[in-house]
Amino acid sequence: MASHASGNRSGAAVRSSARTGIGIGSGWLVFAGVLMIFGGLMTLLAGIAAIAKDDVFVTTRNYVYEFDITGWGWLHLIMGVVITLAGVALFQGATWARVVGVGLAGLAMLANFLWIPYAPLWAVVLIAINGFVIWALCTAPSPSER
């Protein structure tokens, strides 16, 4: 089917040109990489906001997972940097970035679930983004399938 869509190019030429793209060969990995970079930068910005000025976020009383806002800020800052770097590594074709990306997205989902009382909309958006990252990384074909 790929040879019909490419006009007069043969199937082998289509397969070889797909491999020479940006080194990852799958739209799902590009999608996951973009979302990881975007979500990582959003997490990083939330961390900076929490560290810079504690009164940006409203704290709730009697929350089961009550932590210091500055501590949450540092956690989000570090996670944001690592998630962004793993997203960039996906564009380099690093296989380890897929495994690390799934783990980091899962941890980010957990951290943002605990962050809901402080920034509800922001946390829910980041949970959804990380869910899409996990889905895209898990459904992308492996290098042996391409």
Backbone as JSON, one array per atom type, in Angstrom:
{
  "sequence": "MASHASGNRSGAAVRSSARTGIGIGSGWLVFAGVLMIFGGLMTLLAGIAAIAKDDVFVTTRNYVYEFDITGWGWLHLIMGVVITLAGVALFQGATWARVVGVGLAGLAMLANFLWIPYAPLWAVVLIAINGFVIWALCTAPSPSER",
  "N": [[0.81, -1.18, 0.0], [2.02, 1.19, 0.63], [3.64, 1.64, -1.56], [1.84, 2.32, -3.54], [0.86, 4.78, -2.7], [3.06, 6.37, -2.94], [3.5, 7.09, -5.55], [5.62, 6.72, -8.2], [7.65, 5.54, -6.76], [9.39, 2.81, -5.33], [8.44, 0.22, -2.93], [10.59, -0.46, -1.27], [12.15, 1.82, -1.41], [10.5, 3.66, -0.16], [10.41, 2.6, 2.42], [13.14, 2.83, 3.16], [13.53, 5.58, 3.07], [11.86, 6.4, 5.1], [13.21, 5.56, 7.31], [15.38, 7.23, 7.38], [14.56, 9.67, 8.32], [14.12, 11.62, 11.1], [15.31, 9.86, 12.67], [13.69, 8.37, 14.32], [11.36, 7.31, 13.23], [8.59, 6.96, 13.71], [5.38, 8.31, 13.95], [4.04, 8.33, 16.37], [6.06, 8.39, 18.25], [7.13, 10.89, 17.75], [4.93, 12.44, 18.46], [4.79, 11.75, 21.21], [7.29, 12.72, 22.05], [7.05, 15.5, 21.58], [4.91, 16.09, 23.32], [6.12, 15.35, 25.73], [8.18, 17.23, 25.94], [6.67, 19.6, 25.99], [4.97, 19.11, 28.26], [6.96, 18.73, 30.18], [8.16, 21.26, 30.24], [5.97, 22.74, 31.16], [5.67, 21.62, 33.71], [8.12, 22.34, 34.79], [7.82, 25.14, 34.84], [5.74, 25.35, 36.69], [7.09, 24.46, 38.94], [9.03, 26.48, 39.22], [7.35, 28.65, 39.76], [6.28, 27.85, 42.22], [8.56, 27.78, 43.82], [9.58, 30.38, 43.67], [7.63, 32.14, 44.7], [5.7, 31.55, 47.31], [3.04, 32.3, 47.82], [1.64, 32.23, 45.48], [0.22, 29.96, 45.01], [-2.74, 28.55, 46.33], [-3.19, 27.16, 49.42], [-4.74, 24.34, 50.87], [-6.57, 23.42, 53.78], [-6.24, 20.65, 56.01], [-5.62, 18.68, 54.13], [-4.83, 15.49, 52.99], [-2.35, 14.85, 51.83], [-0.52, 16.92, 52.56], [2.07, 19.09, 51.92], [5.07, 21.07, 52.03], [5.02, 23.94, 50.03], [7.28, 24.94, 48.73], [8.94, 22.69, 48.71], [7.42, 21.02, 47.02], [7.69, 22.58, 44.78], [10.46, 22.34, 44.14], [10.5, 19.6, 43.58], [8.82, 19.5, 41.31], [10.29, 21.15, 39.59], [12.71, 19.7, 39.18], [11.65, 17.3, 38.1], [10.47, 18.37, 35.8], [12.69, 19.25, 34.3], [14.02, 16.78, 33.82], [12.04, 15.31, 32.44], [11.74, 16.93, 30.16], [14.32, 16.69, 29.03], [14.35, 13.93, 28.48], [12.34, 13.87, 26.57], [13.55, 15.32, 24.52], [15.61, 13.52, 23.98], [14.16, 11.48, 22.8], [13.8, 12.44, 20.22], [16.33, 12.1, 19.28], [16.43, 9.46, 18.83], [16.91, 7.66, 20.88], [16.61, 4.62, 22.47], [16.39, 4.07, 25.17], [15.06, 6.27, 26.08], [12.38, 5.86, 25.66], [11.59, 3.95, 27.57], [12.34, 5.26, 29.94], [10.75, 7.49, 29.58], [8.12, 6.48, 29.85], [8.17, 5.69, 32.54], [8.78, 8.16, 33.82], [6.57, 9.69, 33.03], [4.54, 8.33, 34.34], [5.3, 8.77, 37.03], [5.08, 11.55, 37.02], [2.34, 11.82, 36.64], [1.4, 10.84, 39.07], [2.58, 12.7, 40.86], [1.31, 15.03, 39.99], [-1.31, 14.4, 40.56], [-1.25, 14.51, 43.32], [-0.81, 17.2, 43.48], [-3.12, 18.46, 42.85], [-4.86, 19.93, 44.76], [-3.51, 22.36, 44.95], [-3.16, 23.51, 42.41], [-5.56, 23.03, 40.55], [-6.65, 22.93, 37.77], [-4.31, 23.09, 36.19], [-2.92, 20.83, 37.12], [-4.65, 18.73, 36.35], [-4.61, 19.0, 33.57], [-1.9, 18.4, 33.08], [-1.85, 15.76, 33.99], [-3.46, 14.54, 32.04], [-1.9, 15.04, 29.73], [0.4, 13.55, 30.35], [-0.74, 11.02, 30.44], [-1.37, 10.67, 27.71], [1.23, 10.65, 26.74], [2.29, 8.26, 27.82], [0.6, 6.45, 26.52], [1.26, 6.95, 23.8], [4.0, 6.28, 23.74], [3.9, 3.59, 24.38], [2.41, 2.47, 22.29], [3.81, 2.97, 20.0], [5.66, 1.62, 17.28], [8.26, -0.82, 17.77], [11.85, -0.64, 17.19], [12.54, -2.97, 15.77], [10.2, -3.62, 14.47], [9.86, -1.74, 12.5]],
  "CA": [[0.0, 0.0, 0.0], [2.9, 2.35, 0.66], [4.17, 1.91, -2.89], [0.8, 2.98, -4.33], [0.74, 6.16, -2.24], [4.26, 7.13, -3.24], [3.62, 7.35, -6.98], [6.49, 5.78, -8.89], [8.7, 5.05, -5.87], [9.16, 1.42, -4.92], [8.2, 0.03, -1.5], [11.88, -0.43, -0.57], [12.59, 3.22, -1.33], [9.67, 4.31, 0.84], [10.86, 2.14, 3.73], [14.46, 3.35, 3.49], [13.44, 7.02, 3.33], [11.2, 6.58, 6.39], [14.22, 5.34, 8.34], [16.38, 8.3, 7.39], [13.95, 10.91, 8.8], [14.82, 12.18, 12.25], [15.91, 8.78, 13.43], [12.78, 7.64, 15.19], [10.54, 6.53, 12.33], [7.19, 6.74, 14.09], [4.64, 9.5, 14.32], [3.68, 8.26, 17.78], [7.21, 8.83, 19.03], [7.2, 12.34, 17.59], [3.85, 12.94, 19.3], [5.2, 11.59, 22.61], [8.4, 13.63, 22.3], [6.53, 16.87, 21.67], [4.15, 16.2, 24.56], [7.04, 15.3, 26.87], [8.85, 18.53, 26.03], [5.66, 20.56, 26.43], [4.6, 18.8, 29.64], [8.12, 18.97, 31.03], [8.3, 22.7, 30.42], [4.88, 23.2, 32.03], [6.01, 21.18, 35.06], [9.23, 23.18, 35.2], [7.27, 26.46, 35.17], [5.0, 25.22, 37.96], [8.1, 24.39, 39.98], [9.61, 27.81, 39.41], [6.34, 29.48, 40.42], [6.15, 27.44, 43.62], [9.78, 28.12, 44.55], [9.79, 31.83, 43.67], [6.7, 32.87, 45.55], [4.78, 30.56, 47.86], [1.65, 32.72, 47.88], [1.01, 32.09, 44.16], [-0.69, 28.83, 45.12], [-3.61, 28.53, 47.5], [-3.08, 25.89, 50.13], [-5.97, 23.92, 51.52], [-6.38, 22.85, 55.1], [-6.62, 19.26, 56.25], [-5.4, 17.83, 52.95], [-4.1, 14.31, 53.43], [-0.98, 14.89, 51.31], [-0.07, 18.3, 52.73], [3.52, 19.26, 51.91], [5.54, 22.43, 51.86], [4.92, 24.35, 48.63], [8.63, 25.05, 48.18], [9.36, 21.32, 48.43], [6.73, 20.61, 45.79], [8.3, 23.34, 43.69], [11.71, 21.7, 43.75], [10.16, 18.32, 42.96], [8.33, 19.78, 39.96], [11.39, 21.7, 38.8], [13.6, 18.6, 38.79], [10.92, 16.42, 37.17], [10.29, 19.08, 34.53], [13.96, 19.21, 33.55], [14.29, 15.41, 33.39], [11.05, 14.96, 31.42], [12.08, 17.66, 28.94], [15.51, 16.08, 28.45], [13.97, 12.63, 27.92], [11.59, 14.17, 25.35], [14.54, 15.67, 23.5], [16.32, 12.28, 23.64], [13.32, 10.72, 21.87], [14.08, 12.93, 18.88], [17.64, 11.59, 18.89], [16.27, 8.04, 18.55], [17.39, 6.86, 22.0], [15.65, 3.61, 22.91], [16.22, 4.2, 26.61], [14.15, 7.39, 26.36], [11.0, 5.33, 25.69], [11.38, 3.31, 28.88], [12.42, 6.32, 30.93], [9.58, 8.35, 29.36], [6.93, 5.86, 30.46], [8.34, 5.78, 34.0], [8.67, 9.55, 34.24], [5.19, 10.15, 32.84], [3.78, 7.75, 35.44], [5.63, 9.53, 38.25], [4.52, 12.9, 36.89], [0.9, 11.7, 36.87], [1.22, 10.7, 40.51], [2.91, 13.98, 41.49], [0.27, 16.02, 39.67], [-2.51, 14.04, 41.31], [-1.06, 15.08, 44.67], [-0.71, 18.65, 43.3], [-4.46, 18.97, 42.49], [-5.41, 20.99, 45.62], [-2.77, 23.61, 44.82], [-3.4, 24.06, 41.07], [-6.42, 21.97, 40.0], [-6.72, 22.85, 36.31], [-2.96, 22.83, 35.72], [-2.59, 19.45, 37.44], [-5.46, 17.83, 35.53], [-4.07, 19.07, 32.2], [-0.64, 17.66, 33.05], [-2.18, 14.33, 34.11], [-3.92, 14.1, 30.72], [-0.75, 15.04, 28.83], [1.25, 12.4, 30.69], [-1.46, 9.82, 30.0], [-1.15, 10.55, 26.27], [2.64, 10.3, 26.54], [2.41, 6.83, 28.08], [-0.09, 5.75, 25.44], [2.02, 7.07, 22.55], [5.25, 5.53, 23.86], [3.61, 2.15, 24.42], [1.84, 1.99, 21.04], [4.74, 3.19, 18.89], [6.34, 0.36, 16.92], [9.65, -0.96, 18.21], [12.75, -0.54, 16.04], [12.53, -4.21, 14.98], [8.96, -3.68, 13.68], [9.85, -0.73, 11.43]],
  "C": [[0.86, 1.25, 0.0], [3.44, 2.67, -0.72], [3.14, 2.57, -3.78], [0.7, 4.47, -3.97], [1.94, 7.01, -2.64], [4.44, 7.41, -4.72], [4.5, 6.32, -7.62], [7.65, 5.31, -8.03], [8.38, 3.63, -5.45], [8.96, 1.35, -3.42], [9.5, 0.08, -0.7], [12.37, 1.0, -0.41], [11.79, 3.97, -0.27], [10.13, 3.91, 2.24], [12.21, 2.73, 4.11], [14.4, 4.85, 3.77], [12.75, 7.29, 4.65], [12.21, 6.42, 7.52], [15.2, 6.49, 8.44], [15.82, 9.61, 7.89], [14.73, 11.51, 9.94], [15.34, 11.08, 13.16], [14.95, 8.01, 14.31], [11.74, 6.87, 14.41], [9.09, 6.33, 12.7], [6.56, 8.06, 14.49], [4.26, 9.51, 15.79], [4.83, 8.71, 18.67], [7.41, 10.34, 18.91], [6.14, 12.99, 18.48], [4.25, 12.88, 20.77], [6.33, 12.55, 22.95], [7.94, 15.07, 22.45], [5.75, 17.06, 22.97], [5.05, 16.16, 25.79], [7.76, 16.63, 27.04], [7.88, 19.58, 26.55], [5.28, 20.35, 27.89], [5.74, 19.04, 30.61], [8.33, 20.45, 31.29], [7.19, 23.27, 31.3], [5.16, 22.82, 33.48], [7.14, 22.03, 35.63], [8.73, 24.57, 35.61], [6.47, 26.42, 36.47], [5.98, 25.16, 39.12], [8.73, 25.74, 40.27], [8.63, 28.72, 40.14], [6.21, 29.14, 41.89], [7.37, 27.81, 44.44], [9.89, 29.64, 44.72], [8.88, 32.55, 44.65], [5.63, 31.89, 46.05], [3.33, 31.0, 47.82], [0.97, 32.74, 46.5], [-0.05, 30.99, 44.22], [-1.47, 28.9, 46.41], [-3.48, 27.16, 48.14], [-4.4, 25.59, 50.84], [-5.64, 23.32, 52.88], [-6.83, 21.4, 55.11], [-6.55, 18.4, 55.0], [-4.49, 16.69, 53.38], [-2.63, 14.38, 53.03], [-0.42, 16.32, 51.39], [1.45, 18.35, 52.85], [3.84, 20.74, 51.8], [5.53, 22.78, 50.37], [6.3, 24.46, 47.98], [9.2, 23.67, 47.86], [8.72, 20.77, 47.18], [7.33, 21.32, 44.58], [9.6, 22.72, 43.21], [11.46, 20.36, 43.08], [9.7, 18.54, 41.51], [9.43, 20.33, 39.06], [12.31, 20.59, 38.3], [12.91, 17.66, 37.81], [10.74, 17.08, 35.81], [11.54, 19.04, 33.68], [14.21, 17.81, 33.0], [13.31, 14.98, 32.3], [11.36, 15.66, 30.1], [13.3, 17.04, 28.26], [15.21, 14.71, 27.84], [13.16, 12.82, 26.64], [12.52, 14.54, 24.21], [15.3, 14.42, 23.05], [15.48, 11.4, 22.71], [13.57, 11.16, 20.43], [15.45, 12.49, 18.37], [17.59, 10.1, 18.59], [16.75, 7.14, 19.67], [16.3, 5.9, 22.47], [15.38, 3.73, 24.4], [15.21, 5.28, 26.96], [12.7, 6.92, 26.39], [10.69, 4.75, 27.06], [11.37, 4.37, 29.98], [11.2, 7.24, 30.81], [8.32, 7.79, 29.98], [7.01, 5.97, 31.98], [8.17, 7.2, 34.51], [7.25, 10.08, 34.1], [4.29, 9.58, 33.95], [4.03, 8.47, 36.76], [5.05, 10.94, 38.21], [3.0, 12.88, 37.09], [0.61, 11.62, 38.36], [1.5, 12.03, 41.22], [1.84, 15.03, 41.2], [-1.06, 15.67, 40.31], [-2.43, 14.61, 42.72], [-1.02, 16.6, 44.64], [-2.08, 19.27, 43.04], [-4.99, 20.05, 43.44], [-4.73, 22.35, 45.44], [-3.0, 24.3, 43.47], [-4.25, 23.05, 40.3], [-6.41, 21.85, 38.48], [-5.37, 22.47, 35.72], [-2.61, 21.36, 35.95], [-3.38, 18.46, 36.58], [-4.98, 17.83, 34.08], [-2.78, 18.27, 32.1], [-0.86, 16.15, 33.22], [-2.62, 13.79, 32.75], [-2.76, 14.04, 29.73], [0.14, 13.83, 29.09], [0.57, 11.07, 30.34], [-1.29, 9.6, 28.5], [0.29, 10.17, 25.96], [2.84, 8.8, 26.74], [1.78, 6.04, 26.95], [0.73, 5.78, 24.15], [3.32, 6.28, 22.61], [5.01, 4.03, 23.83], [3.06, 1.62, 23.1], [2.75, 2.2, 19.85], [5.44, 1.88, 18.56], [7.79, 0.36, 17.42], [10.56, -0.87, 16.98], [12.78, -1.81, 15.18], [11.27, -4.33, 14.12], [8.95, -2.7, 12.51], [10.46, -1.26, 10.21]]
}
